[in-house]
Amino acid sequence: METIYFKGTPCHTYGNLPAVGEKAPCFTLVTPELKEIHCNDFPGKYIVLNIFPSLDTAVCAMSVRKFNEKAAKHPDTVVLCVSMDLPFAAQRFCSAEGIKDVIPASAFRSPVFVQKYGVQLVDGPLSGLLARAVLIIDKDMNIIYRELVDEITHEPDYDAALKMLK
């Protein structure tokens, strides 16, 4: 369990994010087309997990826009934008915003993702949603970058994460 904050109020996660150097736990998430995607669907690519509470908040939407903009510069990288939002909401958002270089991925029916990545909030105003975090998985499925944003209303450190992809 990790402690983070939402507007200064302490909140706790289900568990802990995997550590740098660990093998990334395999996951199954759902795309806007209701297709399941798995950890092994991206061989030879770096996987950026941009994890956040909901596309219906300004900071979460901004993180998707920024990773979309920056992802195009890294052809050997796939960015999965992961939340508990229903796939239909993610599709609406991405269509309206012209988002094409990231994959919206819902964890709404993925208890394994929630448990193995430890990102679900178990208390506080956003209980049940996901914390804000960025993980980067290398081509060998090892965690090479980990950031759990301590204040949910803050953006992740995009520059630090993207440096890992060079």
Short mmCIF file of C-alpha atoms in Angstrom, two decimals:
data_model
loop_
_atom_site.label_atom_id
_atom_site.label_comp_id
_atom_site.label_asym_id
_atom_site.label_seq_id
_atom_site.Cartn_x
_atom_site.Cartn_y
_atom_site.Cartn_z
CA MET A 1 0.00 0.00 0.00
CA GLU A 2 1.31 3.40 -0.96
CA THR A 3 0.14 6.82 0.21
CA ILE A 4 -0.61 9.55 -2.30
CA TYR A 5 -2.77 12.66 -2.07
CA PHE A 6 -5.85 14.09 -3.73
CA LYS A 7 -5.98 17.85 -3.13
CA GLY A 8 -4.01 17.30 0.07
CA THR A 9 -6.19 14.44 1.36
CA PRO A 10 -4.24 11.21 1.90
CA CYS A 11 -5.34 8.23 -0.20
CA HIS A 12 -3.95 4.73 -0.36
CA THR A 13 -3.39 2.28 -3.18
CA TYR A 14 -4.27 -1.40 -3.23
CA GLY A 15 -0.59 -2.32 -3.25
CA ASN A 16 2.72 -1.14 -4.62
CA LEU A 17 3.86 -0.39 -8.14
CA PRO A 18 6.40 -2.88 -9.43
CA ALA A 19 9.97 -1.74 -8.83
CA VAL A 20 12.52 -0.80 -11.45
CA GLY A 21 14.38 -3.97 -12.46
CA GLU A 22 11.43 -6.31 -11.83
CA LYS A 23 9.75 -8.30 -14.58
CA ALA A 24 6.55 -6.53 -15.57
CA PRO A 25 3.48 -8.49 -14.55
CA CYS A 26 1.49 -9.59 -17.58
CA PHE A 27 -1.81 -7.75 -18.01
CA THR A 28 -5.02 -7.79 -19.98
CA LEU A 29 -6.79 -4.52 -20.75
CA VAL A 30 -9.72 -3.57 -23.01
CA THR A 31 -9.57 -1.23 -26.02
CA PRO A 32 -12.41 1.04 -27.21
CA GLU A 33 -13.32 -1.69 -29.71
CA LEU A 34 -13.86 -4.04 -26.73
CA LYS A 35 -10.82 -6.06 -27.83
CA GLU A 36 -8.60 -7.46 -25.12
CA ILE A 37 -4.94 -6.53 -25.36
CA HIS A 38 -2.21 -8.32 -23.47
CA CYS A 39 1.31 -7.57 -22.32
CA ASN A 40 2.77 -9.82 -25.01
CA ASP A 41 0.91 -8.12 -27.89
CA PHE A 42 3.78 -5.65 -28.41
CA PRO A 43 6.95 -7.67 -29.08
CA GLY A 44 10.08 -5.62 -29.70
CA LYS A 45 8.51 -2.44 -28.35
CA TYR A 46 8.84 -0.39 -25.22
CA ILE A 47 5.50 -0.13 -23.42
CA VAL A 48 4.61 3.09 -21.63
CA LEU A 49 1.76 2.65 -19.16
CA ASN A 50 0.22 6.08 -18.60
CA ILE A 51 -2.11 5.27 -15.69
CA PHE A 52 -4.64 7.79 -14.36
CA PRO A 53 -8.05 8.15 -12.65
CA SER A 54 -10.33 9.31 -15.48
CA LEU A 55 -10.32 11.05 -18.85
CA ASP A 56 -13.04 13.31 -17.45
CA THR A 57 -10.48 15.33 -15.51
CA ALA A 58 -8.24 18.04 -16.97
CA VAL A 59 -4.92 16.60 -15.75
CA CYS A 60 -5.70 13.09 -17.00
CA ALA A 61 -6.80 14.43 -20.37
CA MET A 62 -3.61 16.50 -20.57
CA SER A 63 -1.43 13.44 -19.90
CA VAL A 64 -3.10 11.59 -22.76
CA ARG A 65 -2.62 14.57 -25.10
CA LYS A 66 1.05 14.98 -24.13
CA PHE A 67 1.91 11.30 -24.48
CA ASN A 68 0.03 11.25 -27.81
CA GLU A 69 2.14 14.16 -29.05
CA LYS A 70 5.42 12.67 -27.85
CA ALA A 71 4.70 9.03 -28.72
CA ALA A 72 4.89 9.69 -32.45
CA LYS A 73 8.59 10.48 -32.02
CA HIS A 74 9.33 6.95 -30.75
CA PRO A 75 8.34 4.35 -33.38
CA ASP A 76 9.59 1.47 -31.20
CA THR A 77 7.23 2.49 -28.40
CA VAL A 78 3.56 1.92 -27.66
CA VAL A 79 1.74 4.08 -25.11
CA LEU A 80 -1.22 2.54 -23.28
CA CYS A 81 -3.38 5.11 -21.51
CA VAL A 82 -4.95 3.11 -18.70
CA SER A 83 -7.90 4.09 -16.53
CA MET A 84 -11.11 2.59 -15.19
CA ASP A 85 -13.07 4.60 -17.77
CA LEU A 86 -15.35 2.50 -19.91
CA PRO A 87 -13.92 1.85 -23.37
CA PHE A 88 -16.76 3.87 -24.95
CA ALA A 89 -15.78 7.00 -23.02
CA ALA A 90 -12.15 6.60 -24.07
CA GLN A 91 -13.22 6.27 -27.71
CA ARG A 92 -15.34 9.44 -27.50
CA PHE A 93 -12.47 11.38 -25.91
CA CYS A 94 -9.84 10.21 -28.41
CA SER A 95 -12.11 10.87 -31.39
CA ALA A 96 -13.00 14.37 -30.18
CA GLU A 97 -9.34 15.20 -29.46
CA GLY A 98 -7.82 13.63 -32.59
CA ILE A 99 -5.74 11.26 -30.43
CA LYS A 100 -4.16 8.61 -32.68
CA ASP A 101 -0.70 7.78 -31.33
CA VAL A 102 -1.69 6.16 -28.03
CA ILE A 103 -3.97 3.24 -27.21
CA PRO A 104 -6.72 3.93 -24.69
CA ALA A 105 -6.96 0.86 -22.46
CA SER A 106 -9.54 0.23 -19.78
CA ALA A 107 -8.84 -1.77 -16.63
CA PHE A 108 -12.56 -1.95 -15.83
CA ARG A 109 -12.60 -5.75 -16.03
CA SER A 110 -8.98 -6.47 -15.19
CA PRO A 111 -8.57 -7.38 -11.52
CA VAL A 112 -5.14 -8.84 -12.35
CA PHE A 113 -3.89 -5.44 -13.56
CA VAL A 114 -5.27 -3.75 -10.45
CA GLN A 115 -3.72 -6.34 -8.12
CA LYS A 116 -0.33 -6.81 -9.79
CA TYR A 117 0.26 -3.13 -10.47
CA GLY A 118 -1.23 -1.99 -7.14
CA VAL A 119 -2.66 1.23 -8.55
CA GLN A 120 -6.32 1.14 -7.53
CA LEU A 121 -7.27 3.66 -4.86
CA VAL A 122 -8.87 1.96 -1.87
CA ASP A 123 -9.99 5.07 0.00
CA GLY A 124 -10.46 8.79 -0.42
CA PRO A 125 -12.73 10.69 -2.82
CA LEU A 126 -11.53 8.71 -5.87
CA SER A 127 -11.77 5.27 -4.27
CA GLY A 128 -12.12 2.58 -6.94
CA LEU A 129 -10.32 4.59 -9.61
CA LEU A 130 -6.62 4.31 -10.47
CA ALA A 131 -3.81 6.44 -9.09
CA ARG A 132 -1.69 8.55 -11.45
CA ALA A 133 1.45 6.66 -12.43
CA VAL A 134 3.80 6.07 -15.34
CA LEU A 135 5.64 2.81 -15.89
CA ILE A 136 7.92 1.96 -18.77
CA ILE A 137 8.50 -1.66 -19.71
CA ASP A 138 11.47 -2.48 -21.93
CA LYS A 139 11.56 -4.90 -24.85
CA ASP A 140 12.44 -7.75 -22.44
CA MET A 141 9.39 -7.01 -20.23
CA ASN A 142 11.43 -5.42 -17.42
CA ILE A 143 10.33 -2.29 -15.58
CA ILE A 144 12.85 0.43 -16.44
CA TYR A 145 10.95 3.48 -15.16
CA ARG A 146 8.46 3.96 -12.35
CA GLU A 147 6.67 7.09 -11.16
CA LEU A 148 3.76 7.18 -8.77
CA VAL A 149 2.67 10.82 -8.78
CA ASP A 150 2.33 11.85 -5.13
CA GLU A 151 -0.46 14.40 -5.72
CA ILE A 152 -3.14 13.13 -8.11
CA THR A 153 -3.88 16.64 -9.37
CA HIS A 154 -0.29 16.98 -10.68
CA GLU A 155 0.98 15.81 -14.05
CA PRO A 156 3.64 13.11 -14.31
CA ASP A 157 7.25 13.99 -15.17
CA TYR A 158 7.05 13.49 -18.95
CA ASP A 159 10.69 14.43 -19.58
CA ALA A 160 12.07 11.91 -17.07
CA ALA A 161 9.90 9.15 -18.52
CA LEU A 162 10.71 9.92 -22.15
CA LYS A 163 14.46 10.01 -21.45
CA MET A 164 14.19 6.27 -20.83
CA LEU A 165 13.14 5.74 -24.45
CA LYS A 166 16.24 7.27 -26.08
#
